[in-house]
mmCIF file of C-alpha atoms in Angstrom:
data_model
loop_
_atom_site.group_PDB
_atom_site.id
_atom_site.type_symbol
_atom_site.label_atom_id
_atom_site.label_comp_id
_atom_site.label_asym_id
_atom_site.label_seq_id
_atom_site.Cartn_x
_atom_site.Cartn_y
_atom_site.Cartn_z
ATOM 1 C CA MET A 1 -2.256 11.466 -19.381
ATOM 2 C CA ASN A 2 -1.346 13.212 -22.700
ATOM 3 C CA TYR A 3 2.262 14.253 -22.485
ATOM 4 C CA CYS A 4 5.611 12.787 -21.327
ATOM 5 C CA THR A 5 6.691 14.210 -18.021
ATOM 6 C CA HIS A 6 10.272 13.750 -19.060
ATOM 7 C CA CYS A 7 10.446 15.351 -22.462
ATOM 8 C CA GLY A 8 6.984 16.967 -23.030
ATOM 9 C CA GLN A 9 6.184 15.022 -26.229
ATOM 10 C CA PRO A 10 2.763 13.442 -26.851
ATOM 11 C CA LEU A 11 2.338 9.960 -25.332
ATOM 12 C CA THR A 12 1.076 6.694 -26.956
ATOM 13 C CA LEU A 13 -1.071 4.172 -25.149
ATOM 14 C CA LYS A 14 0.252 0.760 -25.967
ATOM 15 C CA ILE A 15 1.656 -2.525 -24.531
ATOM 16 C CA PRO A 16 5.437 -2.182 -24.099
ATOM 17 C CA PRO A 17 7.676 -5.110 -25.115
ATOM 18 C CA GLU A 18 7.595 -7.914 -22.410
ATOM 19 C CA ASP A 19 4.664 -6.370 -20.650
ATOM 20 C CA GLN A 20 0.921 -7.529 -20.575
ATOM 21 C CA ARG A 21 -0.854 -4.119 -20.059
ATOM 22 C CA GLU A 22 -1.304 -0.894 -21.961
ATOM 23 C CA ARG A 23 0.925 1.911 -20.517
ATOM 24 C CA HIS A 24 1.401 5.472 -21.517
ATOM 25 C CA CYS A 25 4.651 5.274 -23.502
ATOM 26 C CA CYS A 26 6.805 8.022 -24.975
ATOM 27 C CA GLU A 27 8.016 7.064 -28.494
ATOM 28 C CA HIS A 28 10.316 10.167 -28.374
ATOM 29 C CA CYS A 29 12.538 9.531 -25.253
ATOM 30 C CA GLY A 30 11.341 5.923 -24.471
ATOM 31 C CA VAL A 31 10.063 6.449 -21.025
ATOM 32 C CA VAL A 32 7.130 4.290 -19.955
ATOM 33 C CA HIS A 33 4.811 5.990 -17.429
ATOM 34 C CA TYR A 34 3.437 3.390 -14.942
ATOM 35 C CA GLN A 35 0.424 4.129 -12.917
ATOM 36 C CA ASN A 36 -0.104 2.228 -9.619
ATOM 37 C CA PRO A 37 -2.582 2.124 -6.769
ATOM 38 C CA LYS A 38 -2.270 4.475 -3.817
ATOM 39 C CA LEU A 39 -2.242 3.925 -0.167
ATOM 40 C CA VAL A 40 -4.616 5.818 2.172
ATOM 41 C CA LEU A 41 -3.469 5.647 5.834
ATOM 42 C CA GLY A 42 -5.693 6.421 8.898
ATOM 43 C CA THR A 43 -6.223 5.670 12.560
ATOM 44 C CA ILE A 44 -9.147 4.829 14.984
ATOM 45 C CA PRO A 45 -8.254 7.100 17.828
ATOM 46 C CA ALA A 46 -9.978 5.596 20.918
ATOM 47 C CA TRP A 47 -10.842 7.248 24.281
ATOM 48 C CA GLU A 48 -12.775 5.031 26.724
ATOM 49 C CA ASP A 49 -15.729 3.628 24.707
ATOM 50 C CA LYS A 50 -15.456 6.379 22.127
ATOM 51 C CA VAL A 51 -13.645 7.068 18.819
ATOM 52 C CA LEU A 52 -12.590 10.356 17.318
ATOM 53 C CA LEU A 53 -14.359 11.226 14.081
ATOM 54 C CA CYS A 54 -13.678 14.220 11.710
ATOM 55 C CA ARG A 55 -16.304 16.030 9.583
ATOM 56 C CA ARG A 56 -14.752 16.822 6.256
ATOM 57 C CA ALA A 57 -14.241 20.513 5.149
ATOM 58 C CA ILE A 58 -13.103 19.465 1.637
ATOM 59 C CA GLU A 59 -14.502 17.570 -1.400
ATOM 60 C CA PRO A 60 -15.028 14.777 -2.044
ATOM 61 C CA ARG A 61 -17.729 14.107 0.642
ATOM 62 C CA HIS A 62 -17.666 17.657 2.141
ATOM 63 C CA GLY A 63 -19.661 17.654 5.336
ATOM 64 C CA PHE A 64 -19.558 13.819 5.822
ATOM 65 C CA TRP A 65 -17.772 12.061 8.752
ATOM 66 C CA THR A 66 -14.577 10.101 8.563
ATOM 67 C CA LEU A 67 -11.787 8.696 10.588
ATOM 68 C CA PRO A 68 -8.585 10.754 10.205
ATOM 69 C CA ALA A 69 -6.889 9.476 7.103
ATOM 70 C CA GLY A 70 -5.059 10.596 3.997
ATOM 71 C CA PHE A 71 -2.678 9.667 1.171
ATOM 72 C CA MET A 72 0.730 8.210 2.089
ATOM 73 C CA GLU A 73 3.549 10.602 1.166
ATOM 74 C CA CYS A 74 6.928 9.620 -0.279
ATOM 75 C CA GLY A 75 9.629 9.214 2.353
ATOM 76 C CA GLU A 76 7.430 8.288 5.243
ATOM 77 C CA THR A 77 6.402 4.819 6.714
ATOM 78 C CA ILE A 78 2.800 3.676 7.023
ATOM 79 C CA VAL A 79 2.882 4.388 10.714
ATOM 80 C CA GLU A 80 4.318 7.891 10.200
ATOM 81 C CA GLY A 81 1.759 8.680 7.540
ATOM 82 C CA ALA A 82 -1.134 7.526 9.777
ATOM 83 C CA LEU A 83 0.208 9.677 12.673
ATOM 84 C CA ARG A 84 0.652 12.687 10.409
ATOM 85 C CA GLU A 85 -2.943 12.534 9.083
ATOM 86 C CA THR A 86 -4.315 12.142 12.618
ATOM 87 C CA GLN A 87 -2.314 15.246 13.717
ATOM 88 C CA GLU A 88 -3.173 17.374 10.553
ATOM 89 C CA GLU A 89 -6.919 16.502 10.458
ATOM 90 C CA ALA A 90 -7.878 16.169 14.121
ATOM 91 C CA GLY A 91 -4.995 17.893 16.024
ATOM 92 C CA ALA A 92 -4.865 14.739 18.019
ATOM 93 C CA ASN A 93 -1.987 13.184 20.001
ATOM 94 C CA ILE A 94 -2.129 9.391 19.908
ATOM 95 C CA SER A 95 -0.097 6.397 20.723
ATOM 96 C CA MET A 96 -0.217 4.026 17.823
ATOM 97 C CA GLY A 97 -1.570 0.512 18.116
ATOM 98 C CA ALA A 98 -1.749 -2.542 15.762
ATOM 99 C CA LEU A 99 -2.637 -2.596 12.117
ATOM 100 C CA PHE A 100 -6.368 -3.173 12.109
ATOM 101 C CA SER A 101 -7.914 -3.071 8.596
ATOM 102 C CA VAL A 102 -6.500 -3.337 5.069
ATOM 103 C CA ILE A 103 -9.268 -2.683 2.511
ATOM 104 C CA ASP A 104 -9.018 -2.745 -1.222
ATOM 105 C CA VAL A 105 -10.982 -0.372 -3.297
ATOM 106 C CA PRO A 106 -9.953 -1.650 -6.830
ATOM 107 C CA ARG A 107 -12.381 0.542 -8.769
ATOM 108 C CA ILE A 108 -10.469 3.618 -7.736
ATOM 109 C CA ALA A 109 -7.016 1.934 -7.423
ATOM 110 C CA GLN A 110 -6.667 2.543 -3.734
ATOM 111 C CA VAL A 111 -5.832 0.499 -0.648
ATOM 112 C CA HIS A 112 -7.094 1.926 2.695
ATOM 113 C CA VAL A 113 -5.207 1.031 5.909
ATOM 114 C CA PHE A 114 -6.270 1.825 9.380
ATOM 115 C CA PHE A 115 -4.396 1.346 12.747
ATOM 116 C CA LEU A 116 -5.788 1.042 16.235
ATOM 117 C CA ALA A 117 -4.721 4.146 18.351
ATOM 118 C CA GLN A 118 -5.111 5.498 21.755
ATOM 119 C CA LEU A 119 -5.844 9.290 22.349
ATOM 120 C CA GLN A 120 -3.275 10.505 24.779
ATOM 121 C CA ASN A 121 -5.558 13.428 26.060
ATOM 122 C CA LEU A 122 -8.572 15.363 25.090
ATOM 123 C CA GLU A 123 -6.637 18.196 23.453
ATOM 124 C CA PHE A 124 -7.820 17.901 19.778
ATOM 125 C CA ALA A 125 -9.048 20.443 17.323
ATOM 126 C CA PRO A 126 -10.044 20.451 13.632
ATOM 127 C CA GLY A 127 -7.282 21.054 11.048
ATOM 128 C CA SER A 128 -7.774 22.975 7.857
ATOM 129 C CA GLU A 129 -9.407 20.102 6.084
ATOM 130 C CA THR A 130 -11.888 19.342 8.881
ATOM 131 C CA LEU A 131 -15.027 21.229 10.010
ATOM 132 C CA GLU A 132 -15.434 19.555 13.334
ATOM 133 C CA VAL A 133 -13.969 16.717 15.458
ATOM 134 C CA ARG A 134 -16.080 14.737 17.772
ATOM 135 C CA LEU A 135 -15.803 11.692 20.177
ATOM 136 C CA CYS A 136 -18.539 9.178 19.477
ATOM 137 C CA ASN A 137 -19.505 5.930 21.147
ATOM 138 C CA GLU A 138 -21.064 3.200 18.983
ATOM 139 C CA ALA A 139 -24.588 4.548 19.240
ATOM 140 C CA GLU A 140 -23.479 8.035 18.416
ATOM 141 C CA ILE A 141 -21.658 7.180 15.215
ATOM 142 C CA PRO A 142 -23.406 9.025 12.289
ATOM 143 C CA TRP A 143 -23.683 5.716 10.313
ATOM 144 C CA GLU A 144 -25.740 7.347 7.559
ATOM 145 C CA ASP A 145 -23.342 10.322 7.146
ATOM 146 C CA LEU A 146 -20.021 8.510 6.910
ATOM 147 C CA ALA A 147 -17.778 9.730 4.087
ATOM 148 C CA PHE A 148 -16.339 6.369 2.910
ATOM 149 C CA GLN A 149 -17.305 2.774 2.858
ATOM 150 C CA THR A 150 -13.879 1.735 4.154
ATOM 151 C CA VAL A 151 -14.465 3.953 7.211
ATOM 152 C CA ARG A 152 -17.905 2.347 7.722
ATOM 153 C CA LEU A 153 -16.400 -1.093 7.505
ATOM 154 C CA THR A 154 -13.574 -0.318 9.780
ATOM 155 C CA LEU A 155 -15.844 1.074 12.362
ATOM 156 C CA GLN A 156 -18.253 -1.843 12.151
ATOM 157 C CA ARG A 157 -15.377 -4.322 12.667
ATOM 158 C CA TYR A 158 -13.897 -2.167 15.390
ATOM 159 C CA PHE A 159 -17.054 -2.052 17.593
ATOM 160 C CA ALA A 160 -17.726 -5.807 16.880
ATOM 161 C CA ASP A 161 -14.068 -6.718 17.976
ATOM 162 C CA ARG A 162 -14.409 -4.351 20.956
ATOM 163 C CA SER A 163 -17.426 -6.119 22.256
ATOM 164 C CA ASN A 164 -15.739 -9.561 21.726
ATOM 165 C CA GLY A 165 -12.736 -8.392 23.830
ATOM 166 C CA MET A 166 -10.114 -8.898 21.020
ATOM 167 C CA PHE A 167 -9.038 -6.961 18.071
ATOM 168 C CA GLY A 168 -8.078 -8.873 14.922
ATOM 169 C CA LEU A 169 -6.678 -7.870 11.566
ATOM 170 C CA HIS A 170 -9.323 -7.335 8.996
ATOM 171 C CA GLN A 171 -8.816 -7.705 5.240
ATOM 172 C CA ALA A 172 -11.706 -6.799 2.870
ATOM 173 C CA VAL A 173 -12.623 -5.541 -0.615
ATOM 174 C CA ILE A 174 -15.068 -2.928 -1.582
ATOM 175 C CA ALA A 175 -16.436 -4.663 -4.619
ATOM 176 C CA PRO A 176 -15.915 -2.938 -7.887
ATOM 177 C CA GLY A 177 -19.792 -2.778 -8.550
ATOM 178 C CA HIS A 178 -20.256 -1.086 -5.177
ATOM 179 C CA SER A 179 -20.622 2.642 -5.136
ATOM 180 C CA ALA A 180 -17.349 3.767 -3.440
ATOM 181 C CA HIS A 181 -16.619 7.426 -3.040
ATOM 182 C CA ALA A 182 -13.113 8.070 -4.274
ATOM 183 C CA PHE A 183 -10.702 9.340 -1.599
ATOM 184 C CA ALA A 184 -9.004 12.357 -2.928
ATOM 185 C CA MET B 1 9.411 15.318 -13.687
ATOM 186 C CA ASN B 2 9.761 18.257 -16.194
ATOM 187 C CA TYR B 3 6.440 18.585 -18.137
ATOM 188 C CA CYS B 4 2.766 18.547 -17.370
ATOM 189 C CA THR B 5 1.148 15.250 -18.363
ATOM 190 C CA HIS B 6 -2.172 17.181 -18.961
ATOM 191 C CA CYS B 7 -1.050 20.053 -21.234
ATOM 192 C CA GLY B 8 2.747 19.499 -21.926
ATOM 193 C CA GLN B 9 3.905 22.747 -20.451
ATOM 194 C CA PRO B 10 6.940 23.043 -18.116
ATOM 195 C CA LEU B 11 6.327 22.334 -14.379
ATOM 196 C CA THR B 12 7.177 24.332 -11.348
ATOM 197 C CA LEU B 13 8.206 22.730 -8.141
ATOM 198 C CA LYS B 14 6.459 24.658 -5.257
ATOM 199 C CA ILE B 15 4.186 24.209 -2.295
ATOM 200 C CA PRO B 16 0.477 24.543 -3.587
ATOM 201 C CA PRO B 17 -1.993 26.588 -1.473
ATOM 202 C CA GLU B 18 -3.093 24.708 1.746
ATOM 203 C CA ASP B 19 -0.456 22.101 1.297
ATOM 204 C CA GLN B 20 2.788 21.481 3.323
ATOM 205 C CA ARG B 21 4.964 19.814 0.713
ATOM 206 C CA GLU B 22 6.557 20.766 -2.531
ATOM 207 C CA ARG B 23 4.621 19.317 -5.641
ATOM 208 C CA HIS B 24 5.237 19.530 -9.385
ATOM 209 C CA CYS B 25 2.671 22.098 -10.296
ATOM 210 C CA CYS B 26 1.518 23.271 -13.760
ATOM 211 C CA GLU B 27 1.132 27.115 -13.853
ATOM 212 C CA HIS B 28 -0.488 26.816 -17.250
ATOM 213 C CA CYS B 29 -3.426 24.392 -16.548
ATOM 214 C CA GLY B 30 -3.357 24.304 -12.761
ATOM 215 C CA VAL B 31 -2.842 20.522 -12.381
ATOM 216 C CA VAL B 32 -0.833 19.432 -9.287
ATOM 217 C CA HIS B 33 1.030 16.239 -9.943
ATOM 218 C CA TYR B 34 1.243 14.249 -6.740
ATOM 219 C CA GLN B 35 3.680 11.425 -6.322
ATOM 220 C CA ASN B 36 2.928 8.673 -3.845
ATOM 221 C CA PRO B 37 4.611 5.402 -2.587
ATOM 222 C CA LYS B 38 4.055 2.155 -4.413
ATOM 223 C CA LEU B 39 2.998 -1.210 -3.112
ATOM 224 C CA VAL B 40 4.970 -4.331 -3.959
ATOM 225 C CA LEU B 41 3.057 -7.611 -3.477
ATOM 226 C CA GLY B 42 4.437 -11.037 -3.139
ATOM 227 C CA THR B 43 3.864 -14.513 -1.603
ATOM 228 C CA ILE B 44 5.860 -17.150 0.369
ATOM 229 C CA PRO B 45 4.844 -20.331 -1.609
ATOM 230 C CA ALA B 46 5.370 -23.246 0.799
ATOM 231 C CA TRP B 47 5.642 -26.980 0.089
ATOM 232 C CA GLU B 48 6.367 -29.177 3.106
ATOM 233 C CA ASP B 49 9.424 -27.601 4.819
ATOM 234 C CA LYS B 50 10.404 -25.588 1.694
ATOM 235 C CA VAL B 51 9.551 -22.333 0.013
ATOM 236 C CA LEU B 52 9.700 -21.400 -3.638
ATOM 237 C CA LEU B 53 12.399 -18.875 -4.737
ATOM 238 C CA CYS B 54 12.894 -17.204 -8.031
ATOM 239 C CA ARG B 55 16.306 -16.121 -9.512
ATOM 240 C CA ARG B 56 15.757 -12.793 -11.210
ATOM 241 C CA ALA B 57 16.360 -12.497 -15.033
ATOM 242 C CA ILE B 58 15.951 -8.664 -14.926
ATOM 243 C CA GLU B 59 17.582 -5.627 -13.273
ATOM 244 C CA PRO B 60 17.754 -4.521 -10.632
ATOM 245 C CA ARG B 61 19.464 -7.529 -8.951
ATOM 246 C CA HIS B 62 19.725 -9.707 -11.959
ATOM 247 C CA GLY B 63 20.872 -13.210 -10.927
ATOM 248 C CA PHE B 64 19.828 -12.743 -7.285
ATOM 249 C CA TRP B 65 17.050 -14.713 -5.502
ATOM 250 C CA THR B 66 13.642 -13.367 -4.502
ATOM 251 C CA LEU B 67 10.277 -14.452 -3.479
ATOM 252 C CA PRO B 68 7.716 -13.962 -6.265
ATOM 253 C CA ALA B 69 6.677 -10.313 -6.030
ATOM 254 C CA GLY B 70 5.972 -7.179 -8.125
ATOM 255 C CA PHE B 71 4.219 -3.894 -8.270
ATOM 256 C CA MET B 72 0.447 -3.792 -7.658
ATOM 257 C CA GLU B 73 -1.525 -2.825 -10.715
ATOM 258 C CA CYS B 74 -4.552 -0.465 -10.944
ATOM 259 C CA GLY B 75 -7.829 -2.281 -10.789
ATOM 260 C CA GLU B 76 -6.604 -5.354 -8.774
ATOM 261 C CA THR B 77 -6.826 -6.148 -5.090
ATOM 262 C CA ILE B 78 -3.671 -6.891 -3.012
ATOM 263 C CA VAL B 79 -4.493 -10.586 -3.048
ATOM 264 C CA GLU B 80 -5.107 -10.611 -6.757
ATOM 265 C CA GLY B 81 -1.809 -8.842 -7.311
ATOM 266 C CA ALA B 82 0.132 -11.300 -5.177
ATOM 267 C CA LEU B 83 -1.480 -14.177 -6.992
ATOM 268 C CA ARG B 84 -0.692 -12.715 -10.426
ATOM 269 C CA GLU B 85 2.967 -12.092 -9.579
ATOM 270 C CA THR B 86 3.336 -15.626 -8.343
ATOM 271 C CA GLN B 87 1.824 -17.015 -11.556
ATOM 272 C CA GLU B 88 3.789 -14.725 -13.801
ATOM 273 C CA GLU B 89 7.256 -15.062 -12.118
ATOM 274 C CA ALA B 90 7.135 -18.711 -10.949
ATOM 275 C CA GLY B 91 4.334 -20.263 -13.020
ATOM 276 C CA ALA B 92 3.093 -21.500 -9.680
ATOM 277 C CA ASN B 93 -0.451 -22.409 -8.592
ATOM 278 C CA ILE B 94 -1.018 -21.471 -4.943
ATOM 279 C CA SER B 95 -3.801 -21.157 -2.382
ATOM 280 C CA MET B 96 -3.432 -17.824 -0.652
ATOM 281 C CA GLY B 97 -2.955 -17.683 3.084
ATOM 282 C CA ALA B 98 -2.834 -14.776 5.603
ATOM 283 C CA LEU B 99 -1.118 -11.431 5.310
ATOM 284 C CA PHE B 100 2.331 -12.145 6.757
ATOM 285 C CA SER B 101 4.618 -9.141 6.420
ATOM 286 C CA VAL B 102 4.198 -5.420 5.732
ATOM 287 C CA ILE B 103 7.643 -3.741 5.385
ATOM 288 C CA ASP B 104 8.186 0.083 4.711
ATOM 289 C CA VAL B 105 11.145 0.975 2.538
ATOM 290 C CA PRO B 106 10.797 4.828 2.905
ATOM 291 C CA ARG B 107 14.091 5.703 1.101
ATOM 292 C CA ILE B 108 12.632 4.417 -2.177
ATOM 293 C CA ALA B 109 8.940 5.154 -1.366
ATOM 294 C CA GLN B 110 7.791 1.540 -1.378
ATOM 295 C CA VAL B 111 5.765 -0.767 0.845
ATOM 296 C CA HIS B 112 6.402 -4.443 0.418
ATOM 297 C CA VAL B 113 3.630 -6.861 1.396
ATOM 298 C CA PHE B 114 3.965 -10.693 1.497
ATOM 299 C CA PHE B 115 1.262 -13.343 1.978
ATOM 300 C CA LEU B 116 1.595 -16.864 3.263
ATOM 301 C CA ALA B 117 0.734 -19.270 0.456
ATOM 302 C CA GLN B 118 0.582 -23.055 -0.139
ATOM 303 C CA LEU B 119 1.818 -24.580 -3.398
ATOM 304 C CA GLN B 120 -0.997 -26.684 -4.952
ATOM 305 C CA ASN B 121 1.383 -28.941 -6.847
ATOM 306 C CA LEU B 122 4.973 -29.115 -8.123
ATOM 307 C CA GLU B 123 4.121 -27.880 -11.596
ATOM 308 C CA PHE B 124 5.991 -24.484 -11.529
ATOM 309 C CA ALA B 125 8.273 -22.963 -14.131
ATOM 310 C CA PRO B 126 10.205 -19.738 -14.540
ATOM 311 C CA GLY B 127 8.407 -16.770 -16.297
ATOM 312 C CA SER B 128 10.105 -14.333 -18.627
ATOM 313 C CA GLU B 129 11.470 -12.250 -15.704
ATOM 314 C CA THR B 130 12.873 -15.317 -13.909
ATOM 315 C CA LEU B 131 16.075 -17.412 -14.703
ATOM 316 C CA GLU B 132 15.283 -20.302 -12.357
ATOM 317 C CA VAL B 133 12.730 -21.430 -9.756
ATOM 318 C CA ARG B 134 13.762 -23.584 -6.858
ATOM 319 C CA LEU B 135 12.242 -25.085 -3.703
ATOM 320 C CA CYS B 136 14.501 -24.422 -0.609
ATOM 321 C CA ASN B 137 14.407 -25.496 2.986
ATOM 322 C CA GLU B 138 15.819 -23.049 5.565
ATOM 323 C CA ALA B 139 19.413 -24.429 5.202
ATOM 324 C CA GLU B 140 19.235 -24.256 1.370
ATOM 325 C CA ILE B 141 18.090 -20.563 1.252
ATOM 326 C CA PRO B 142 20.921 -18.518 -0.570
ATOM 327 C CA TRP B 143 20.981 -15.970 2.254
ATOM 328 C CA GLU B 144 23.983 -14.177 0.759
ATOM 329 C CA ASP B 145 22.364 -13.966 -2.603
ATOM 330 C CA LEU B 146 18.895 -12.614 -1.923
ATOM 331 C CA ALA B 147 17.731 -9.700 -4.023
ATOM 332 C CA PHE B 148 16.027 -7.435 -1.438
ATOM 333 C CA GLN B 149 16.154 -6.855 2.209
ATOM 334 C CA THR B 150 12.434 -7.213 2.491
ATOM 335 C CA VAL B 151 12.737 -10.721 1.176
ATOM 336 C CA ARG B 152 15.440 -11.555 3.595
ATOM 337 C CA LEU B 153 13.423 -10.189 6.537
ATOM 338 C CA THR B 154 10.292 -11.923 5.441
ATOM 339 C CA LEU B 155 12.111 -15.328 5.056
ATOM 340 C CA GLN B 156 13.900 -14.897 8.494
ATOM 341 C CA ARG B 157 10.484 -14.170 10.226
ATOM 342 C CA TYR B 158 8.771 -17.093 8.284
ATOM 343 C CA PHE B 159 11.214 -19.758 9.389
ATOM 344 C CA ALA B 160 11.294 -18.413 13.016
ATOM 345 C CA ASP B 161 7.395 -18.429 13.125
ATOM 346 C CA ARG B 162 7.458 -21.825 11.429
ATOM 347 C CA SER B 163 9.697 -23.349 14.126
ATOM 348 C CA ASN B 164 7.499 -21.704 16.845
ATOM 349 C CA GLY B 165 4.466 -23.381 15.220
ATOM 350 C CA MET B 166 2.472 -20.060 14.754
ATOM 351 C CA PHE B 167 2.511 -17.499 11.965
ATOM 352 C CA GLY B 168 2.042 -13.835 12.973
ATOM 353 C CA LEU B 169 1.745 -10.519 11.158
ATOM 354 C CA HIS B 170 5.093 -8.862 10.907
ATOM 355 C CA GLN B 171 5.434 -5.017 10.464
ATOM 356 C CA ALA B 172 8.943 -3.588 9.864
ATOM 357 C CA VAL B 173 10.830 -0.705 8.370
ATOM 358 C CA ILE B 174 13.997 -1.015 6.326
ATOM 359 C CA ALA B 175 15.757 2.101 7.860
ATOM 360 C CA PRO B 176 16.483 4.881 5.468
ATOM 361 C CA GLY B 177 20.249 4.718 6.166
ATOM 362 C CA HIS B 178 20.262 1.018 5.278
ATOM 363 C CA SER B 179 21.281 0.064 1.738
ATOM 364 C CA ALA B 180 18.062 -1.064 0.248
ATOM 365 C CA HIS B 181 18.009 -2.178 -3.395
ATOM 366 C CA ALA B 182 15.141 -0.472 -5.062
ATOM 367 C CA PHE B 183 12.548 -2.819 -6.454
ATOM 368 C CA ALA B 184 11.726 -1.871 -10.065
#
């Protein structure tokens, strides 16, 4: 961040008055440019004992497997965002279930949120950011080829809860030292 | 948003290739400037049958009452952010409890998240953004003078759950037509 989005003048990195953190400040027009974490929203679309996975057609993690998920957009709710990403990436029609996992990835300033979901039918198809869409039971999950640690953790908790007969809410942190692939 | 933060040249509002939404794009250096919703994190600090409220010393909603809450910062987790805001605004020491409410405010592109919390002692004091901090039981809550609808909804659900003897997870949306005061 080099220039002010408001007036185009160079920015200064400094702690504004009555703040505790360095921000990109414009000395010309006075605007302080705050940067905040982003929400990534996704679903666990279930069909019988299987879940729907997408193989990524884009970087980062091209060719690796993920649950349908993406950045929340302005103007939508978290449920609308998760539905939209599932439609865009997997062409899947789902009924939304409960909030299932909320996972912090502080190293990359992201919070990943996944919802339980039920596939309505078997008419799904890869979107433009997806190479392939596949239903996998627990044994068929490509555990070594998952794109993101938040997806791995969500799937692990999902199958554990499923075998216990009850789905809970799971909160977790991908520790800063841990190699987390940035979602982008 | 008028100028590119990367190179300082004027921005164009257009739909980038393989996107579905208008973004602020730099035709000079190629950077696309995405804007995404922000997370606001807070707590419901409880002491016996009371909760701790803060009267705001800043705009918006100067003089109105709120639960301690504020924007999530890069590099922290949602729990760390909620703890920090409680410390900064109310000078309160708490032990964190469960995730309690997740409320979308799509009109202003915010998601407000509140956690249950237990006050550790009665040593609290207003921070620089707070005029006054007060413990209120349900009857003492200044319902007509609350700063934000997400705070009102969270407190309503809190006292309802409390009288039912069990705290759940509450997901809600402040409808776009509804007059929601922007948190800032």
